[in-house]
Coordinates of C-alpha atoms and ligand atoms in Angstrom, one line a residue:
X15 CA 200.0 83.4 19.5
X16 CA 197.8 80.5 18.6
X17 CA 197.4 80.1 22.0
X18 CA 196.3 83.4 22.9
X19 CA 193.8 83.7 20.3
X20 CA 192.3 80.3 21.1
X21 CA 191.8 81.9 24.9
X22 CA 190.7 85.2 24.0
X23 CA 188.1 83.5 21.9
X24 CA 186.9 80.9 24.8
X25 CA 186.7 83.7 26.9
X26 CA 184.9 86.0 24.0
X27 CA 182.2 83.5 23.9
X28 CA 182.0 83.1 27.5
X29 CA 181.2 86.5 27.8
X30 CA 178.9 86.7 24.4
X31 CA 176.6 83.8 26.2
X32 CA 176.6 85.6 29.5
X33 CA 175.5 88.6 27.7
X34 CA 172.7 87.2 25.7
X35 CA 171.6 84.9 29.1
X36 CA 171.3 88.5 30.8
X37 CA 169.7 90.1 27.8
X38 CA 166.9 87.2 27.4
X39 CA 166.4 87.2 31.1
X40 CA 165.3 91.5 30.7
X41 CA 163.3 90.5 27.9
X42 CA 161.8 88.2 30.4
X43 CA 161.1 90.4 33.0
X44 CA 160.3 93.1 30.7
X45 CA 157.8 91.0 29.5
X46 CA 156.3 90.0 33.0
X47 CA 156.2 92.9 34.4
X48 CA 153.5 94.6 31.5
X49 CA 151.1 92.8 33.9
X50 CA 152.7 92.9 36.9
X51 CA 150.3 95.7 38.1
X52 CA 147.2 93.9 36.8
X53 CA 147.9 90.8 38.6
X54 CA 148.5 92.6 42.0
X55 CA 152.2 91.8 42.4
X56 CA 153.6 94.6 43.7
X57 CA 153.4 96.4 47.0
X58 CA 154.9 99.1 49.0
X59 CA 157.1 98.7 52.2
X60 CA 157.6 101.6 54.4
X61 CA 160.7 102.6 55.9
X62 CA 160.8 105.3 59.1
X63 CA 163.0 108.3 59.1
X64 CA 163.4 109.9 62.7
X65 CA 164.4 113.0 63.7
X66 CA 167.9 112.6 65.2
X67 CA 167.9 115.6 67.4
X68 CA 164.4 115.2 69.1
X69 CA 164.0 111.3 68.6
X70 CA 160.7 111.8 66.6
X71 CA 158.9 109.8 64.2
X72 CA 158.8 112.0 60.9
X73 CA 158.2 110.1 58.0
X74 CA 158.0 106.6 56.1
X75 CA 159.5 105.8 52.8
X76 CA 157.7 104.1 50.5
X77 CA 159.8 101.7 48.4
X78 CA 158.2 99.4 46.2
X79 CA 158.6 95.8 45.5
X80 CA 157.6 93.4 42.8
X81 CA 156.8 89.6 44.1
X82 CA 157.7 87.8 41.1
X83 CA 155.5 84.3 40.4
X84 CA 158.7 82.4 40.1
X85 CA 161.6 84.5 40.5
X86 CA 160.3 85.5 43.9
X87 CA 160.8 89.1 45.1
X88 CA 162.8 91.4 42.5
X89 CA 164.6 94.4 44.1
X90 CA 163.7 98.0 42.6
X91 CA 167.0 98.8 41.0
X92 CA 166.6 95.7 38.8
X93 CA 163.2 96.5 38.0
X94 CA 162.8 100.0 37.7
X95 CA 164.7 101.1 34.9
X96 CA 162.7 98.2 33.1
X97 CA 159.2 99.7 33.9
X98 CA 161.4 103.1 32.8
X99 CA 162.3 101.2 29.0
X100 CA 159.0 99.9 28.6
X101 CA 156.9 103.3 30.1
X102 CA 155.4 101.7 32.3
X103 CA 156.7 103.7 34.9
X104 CA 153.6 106.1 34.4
X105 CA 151.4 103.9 35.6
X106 CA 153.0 101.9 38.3
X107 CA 154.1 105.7 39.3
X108 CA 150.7 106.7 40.1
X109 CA 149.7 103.5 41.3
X110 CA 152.4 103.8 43.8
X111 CA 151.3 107.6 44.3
X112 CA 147.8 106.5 45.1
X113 CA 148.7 103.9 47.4
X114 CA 151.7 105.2 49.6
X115 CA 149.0 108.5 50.2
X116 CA 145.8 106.6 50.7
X117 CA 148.4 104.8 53.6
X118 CA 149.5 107.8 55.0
X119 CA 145.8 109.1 54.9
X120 CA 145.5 106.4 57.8
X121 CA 148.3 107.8 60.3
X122 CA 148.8 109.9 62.9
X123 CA 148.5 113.4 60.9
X124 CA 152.1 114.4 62.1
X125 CA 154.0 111.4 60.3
X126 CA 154.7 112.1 56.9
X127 CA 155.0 109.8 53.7
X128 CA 158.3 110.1 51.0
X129 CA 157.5 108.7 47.3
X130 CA 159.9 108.3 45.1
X131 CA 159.6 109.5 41.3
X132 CA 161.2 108.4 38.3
X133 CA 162.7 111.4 36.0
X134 CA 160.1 109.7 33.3
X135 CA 157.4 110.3 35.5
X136 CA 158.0 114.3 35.2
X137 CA 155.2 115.1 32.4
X138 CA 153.2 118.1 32.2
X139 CA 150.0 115.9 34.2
X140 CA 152.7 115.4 37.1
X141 CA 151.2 118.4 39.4
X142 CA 147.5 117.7 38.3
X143 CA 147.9 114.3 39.3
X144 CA 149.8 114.7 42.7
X145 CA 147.0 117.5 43.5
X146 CA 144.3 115.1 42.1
X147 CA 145.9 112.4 44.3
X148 CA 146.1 114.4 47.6
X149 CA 142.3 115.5 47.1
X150 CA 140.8 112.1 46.8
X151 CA 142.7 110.3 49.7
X152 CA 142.4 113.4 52.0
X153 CA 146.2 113.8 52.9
X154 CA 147.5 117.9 53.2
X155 CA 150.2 118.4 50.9
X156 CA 153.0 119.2 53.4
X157 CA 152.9 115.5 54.5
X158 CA 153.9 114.4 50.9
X159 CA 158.1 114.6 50.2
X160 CA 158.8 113.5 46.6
X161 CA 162.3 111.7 46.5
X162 CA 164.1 112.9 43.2
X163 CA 167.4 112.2 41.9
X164 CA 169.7 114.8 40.4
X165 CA 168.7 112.6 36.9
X166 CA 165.9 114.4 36.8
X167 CA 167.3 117.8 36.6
X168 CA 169.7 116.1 34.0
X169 CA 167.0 116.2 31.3
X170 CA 164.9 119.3 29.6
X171 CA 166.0 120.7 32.6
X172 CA 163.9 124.2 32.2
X173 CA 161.0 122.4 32.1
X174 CA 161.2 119.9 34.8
X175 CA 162.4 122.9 37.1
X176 CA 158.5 124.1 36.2
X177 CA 157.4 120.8 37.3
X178 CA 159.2 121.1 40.3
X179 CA 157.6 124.9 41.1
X180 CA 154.4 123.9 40.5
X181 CA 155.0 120.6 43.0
X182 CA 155.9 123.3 45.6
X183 CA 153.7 125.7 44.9
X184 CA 150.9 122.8 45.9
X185 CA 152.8 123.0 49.3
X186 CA 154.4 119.4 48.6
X187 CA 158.0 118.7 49.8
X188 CA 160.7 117.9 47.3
X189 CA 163.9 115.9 48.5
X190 CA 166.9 115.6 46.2
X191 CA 168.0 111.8 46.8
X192 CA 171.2 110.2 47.1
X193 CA 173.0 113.5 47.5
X194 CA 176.8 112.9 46.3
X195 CA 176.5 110.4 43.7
X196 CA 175.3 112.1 40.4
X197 CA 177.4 114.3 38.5
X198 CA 176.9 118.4 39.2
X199 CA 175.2 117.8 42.8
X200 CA 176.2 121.6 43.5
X201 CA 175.1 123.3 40.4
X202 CA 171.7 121.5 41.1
X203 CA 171.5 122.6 44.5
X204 CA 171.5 126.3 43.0
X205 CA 169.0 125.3 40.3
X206 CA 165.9 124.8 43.1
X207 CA 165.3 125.0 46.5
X208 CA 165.2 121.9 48.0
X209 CA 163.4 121.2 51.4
X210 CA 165.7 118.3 52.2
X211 CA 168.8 117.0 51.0
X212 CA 169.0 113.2 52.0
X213 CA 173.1 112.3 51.9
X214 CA 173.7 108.9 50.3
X215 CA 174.4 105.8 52.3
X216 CA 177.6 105.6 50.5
X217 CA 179.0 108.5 52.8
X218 CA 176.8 107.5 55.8
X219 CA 177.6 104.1 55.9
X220 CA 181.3 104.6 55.8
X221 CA 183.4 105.2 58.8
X222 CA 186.5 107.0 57.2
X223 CA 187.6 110.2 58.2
X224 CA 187.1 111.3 54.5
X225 CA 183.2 110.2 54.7
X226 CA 182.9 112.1 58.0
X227 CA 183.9 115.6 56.3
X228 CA 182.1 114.8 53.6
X229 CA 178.9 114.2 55.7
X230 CA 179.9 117.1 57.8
X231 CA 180.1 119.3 54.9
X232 CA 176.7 118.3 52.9
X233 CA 175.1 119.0 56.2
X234 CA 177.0 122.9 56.6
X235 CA 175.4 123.4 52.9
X236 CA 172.3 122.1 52.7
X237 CA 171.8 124.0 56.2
X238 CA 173.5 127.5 54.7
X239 CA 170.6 126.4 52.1
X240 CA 167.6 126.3 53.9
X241 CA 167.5 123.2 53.7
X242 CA 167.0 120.0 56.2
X243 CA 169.4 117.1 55.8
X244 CA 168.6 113.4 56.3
X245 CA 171.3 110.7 56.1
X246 CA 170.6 107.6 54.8
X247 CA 172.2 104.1 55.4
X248 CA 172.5 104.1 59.0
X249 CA 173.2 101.3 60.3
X250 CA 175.4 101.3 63.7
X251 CA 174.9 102.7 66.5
X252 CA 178.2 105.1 66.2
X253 CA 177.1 106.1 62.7
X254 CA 174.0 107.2 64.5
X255 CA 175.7 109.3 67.1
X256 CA 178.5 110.4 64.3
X257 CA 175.3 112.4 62.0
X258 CA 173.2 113.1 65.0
X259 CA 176.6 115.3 66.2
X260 CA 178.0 116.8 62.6
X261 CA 174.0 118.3 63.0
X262 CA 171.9 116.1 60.3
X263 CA 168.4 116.8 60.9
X264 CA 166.9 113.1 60.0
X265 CA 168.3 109.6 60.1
X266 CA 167.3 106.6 58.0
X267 CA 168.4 102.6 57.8
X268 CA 168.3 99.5 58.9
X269 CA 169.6 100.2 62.6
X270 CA 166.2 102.2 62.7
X271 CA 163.7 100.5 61.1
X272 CA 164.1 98.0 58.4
X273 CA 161.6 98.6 55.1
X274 CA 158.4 96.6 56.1
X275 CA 154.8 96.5 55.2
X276 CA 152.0 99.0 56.7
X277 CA 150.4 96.6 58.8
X278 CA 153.7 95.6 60.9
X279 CA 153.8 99.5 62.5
X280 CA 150.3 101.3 63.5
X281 CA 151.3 99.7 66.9
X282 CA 155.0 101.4 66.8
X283 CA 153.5 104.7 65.8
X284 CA 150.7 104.8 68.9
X285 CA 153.9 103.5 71.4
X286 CA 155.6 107.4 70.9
X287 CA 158.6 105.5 69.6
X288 CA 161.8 107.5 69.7
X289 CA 165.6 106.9 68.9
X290 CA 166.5 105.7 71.7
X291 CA 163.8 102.9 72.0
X292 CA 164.3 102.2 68.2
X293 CA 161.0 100.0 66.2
X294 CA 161.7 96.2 67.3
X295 CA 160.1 94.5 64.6
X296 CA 160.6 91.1 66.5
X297 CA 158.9 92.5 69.7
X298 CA 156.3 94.2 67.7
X299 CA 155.2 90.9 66.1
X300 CA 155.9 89.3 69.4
X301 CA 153.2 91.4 71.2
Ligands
LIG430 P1 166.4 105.2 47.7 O1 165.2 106.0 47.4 O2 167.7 105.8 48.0 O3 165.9 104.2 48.9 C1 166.7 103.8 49.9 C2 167.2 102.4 49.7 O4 168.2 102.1 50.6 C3 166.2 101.3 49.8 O5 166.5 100.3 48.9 C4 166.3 100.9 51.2 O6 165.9 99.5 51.4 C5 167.8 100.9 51.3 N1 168.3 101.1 52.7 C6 167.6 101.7 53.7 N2 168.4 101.6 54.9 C7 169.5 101.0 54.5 C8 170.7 100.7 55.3 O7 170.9 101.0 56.5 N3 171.7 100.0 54.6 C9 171.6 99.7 53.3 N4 172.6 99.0 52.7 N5 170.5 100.0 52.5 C10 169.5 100.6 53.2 P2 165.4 99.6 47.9 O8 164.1 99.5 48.6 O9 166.1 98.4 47.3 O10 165.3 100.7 46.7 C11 166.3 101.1 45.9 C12 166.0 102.3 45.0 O11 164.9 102.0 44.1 C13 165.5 103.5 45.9 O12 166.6 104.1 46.5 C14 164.8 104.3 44.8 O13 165.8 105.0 44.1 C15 164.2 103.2 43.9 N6 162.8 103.0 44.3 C16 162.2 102.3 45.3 N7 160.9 102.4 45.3 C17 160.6 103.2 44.2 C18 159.4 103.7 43.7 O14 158.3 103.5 44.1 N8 159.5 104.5 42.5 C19 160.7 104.8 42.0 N9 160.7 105.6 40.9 N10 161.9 104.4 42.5 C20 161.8 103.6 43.6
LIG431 MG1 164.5 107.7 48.1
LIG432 MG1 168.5 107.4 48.5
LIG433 MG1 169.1 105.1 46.0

């Protein structure tokens, strides 16, 4: 028994100065990032989605990255809920905003831009300052899709559905991300009509027989919805032809274009890429 309790209470500890090294290390970054934006370390990489039926160029993602001063670059999901603590979400959510559509203000006027938003970014100002946003950079509201996640509908949910009818009624796109991992995915889907349903690389990205019915059925609904389906995640060649014949509308991931800063792709956009002549990043620098 002695024993025992002597091991249970290394490994306690263990654990209680693992926690408290994570904990300090947030605090840390919590701390960095309140002037993250000020100091100009973050930026935006754009990701292309393509229309798997046609081969087209539709849109980019734009994800956002933080380049630490000493940590080096810090990936979104460690940061974001952070900015999401602290509020700062607000403002590095408009600063994203303004730069992903002052970008996309640049490009050809038929490739569109996706934005992610945070559910802490739905306030009442959220439609004034998309609309603001669209007027000064001179990009038409259909060529902005707002990326949400069914978190969004999780809270005050009446009054974020507003949000998201007066988003629409501006003639902006609304996405519901990562389709399949929240928690009511259907009774969401009922709630507002979405213009795309983007399936979650978790299903895409998995070559199961289960993952293909469940890709193949998301598709069936959000079609008997109205609405388009992208897949995300795509990384092989078969997973490619697997969405592009269950009938998804849109493919995204690294087998298509890695996430990569604006100036790697005006080239890539101009060259009429399609699927089948996927962006070389390598050959575009080469050139
Ligand atoms: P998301 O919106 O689902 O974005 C897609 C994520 O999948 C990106 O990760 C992208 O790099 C990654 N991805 C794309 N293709 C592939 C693939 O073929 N395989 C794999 N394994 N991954 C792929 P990233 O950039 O790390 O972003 C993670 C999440 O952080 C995003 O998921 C989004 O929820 C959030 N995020 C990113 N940028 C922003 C932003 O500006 N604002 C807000 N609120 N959230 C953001
Ligand atoms: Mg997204
Ligand atoms: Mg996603
Ligand atoms: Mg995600």
């Amino acid at each position: 028994a002695l024993y025992t309790a002597k091991n249970e209470r290394g490994s306690y500890c263990f654990f209680a100065r693992q926690m408290a090294e994570h904990a300090r290390l947030r605090q840390e970054l919590k701390a960095d990032l309140a002037d993250a934006l000020d100091r100009d370390q973050h930026h935006l990489v754009y990701q292309p989605i393509y229309n798997v039926q046609t081969g087209q160029l539709v849109r980019f993602e734009a994800l956002l990255r933080w380049d630490h001063p000493q940590r080096g670059s810090v990936a979104p999901a460690e940061f974001i809920p952070l900015a999401e603590e602290t509020g700062l979400i607000g403002a590095l959510g408009d600063w994203v905003l303004r730069a992903a559509c002052s970008e996309a203000a640049l490009w050809p006027s038929d490739v569109g831009i996706a934005i992610n938003l945070s559910p802490a970014q739905f306030r009442p100002s959220l439609p004034f300052r998309v609309a603001d946003t669209l007027n000064k950079v001179g990009l038409r509201p259909d060529r902005l899709l707002l990326e949400i996640t069914e978190t969004v509908l999780l809270h005050s949910t009446a009054e974020n559905l507003r949000f998201l009818e007066q988003l629409r009624a501006l003639g902006v796109k609304i996405a519901l991300d990562d389709f399949g991992t929240g928690y009511a995915s259907l009774g969401y889907l009922k709630e507002f009509p979405f213009h795309e349903i983007k399936i979650d690389a978790s299903f895409v990205s998995d070559d199961s027989a289960v993952a293909f019915a469940i890709v193949d059925s998301v598709t069936k609904l959000g079609h008997a919805l109205g609405a388009r389906v992208t897949a995300e995640g795509v990384e092989t060649r078969q997973q490619l032809d697997r969405v592009r014949r269950i009938g998804c509308d849109k493919a995204q991931g690294f087998l298509l274009g890695r996430p990569a800063p604006a100036v790697e792709f005006p080239r890539h956009m101009q060259a009429e890429t399609t699927l089948d002549q996927p962006w070389d990043h390598a050959r575009a620098r080469r050139t």
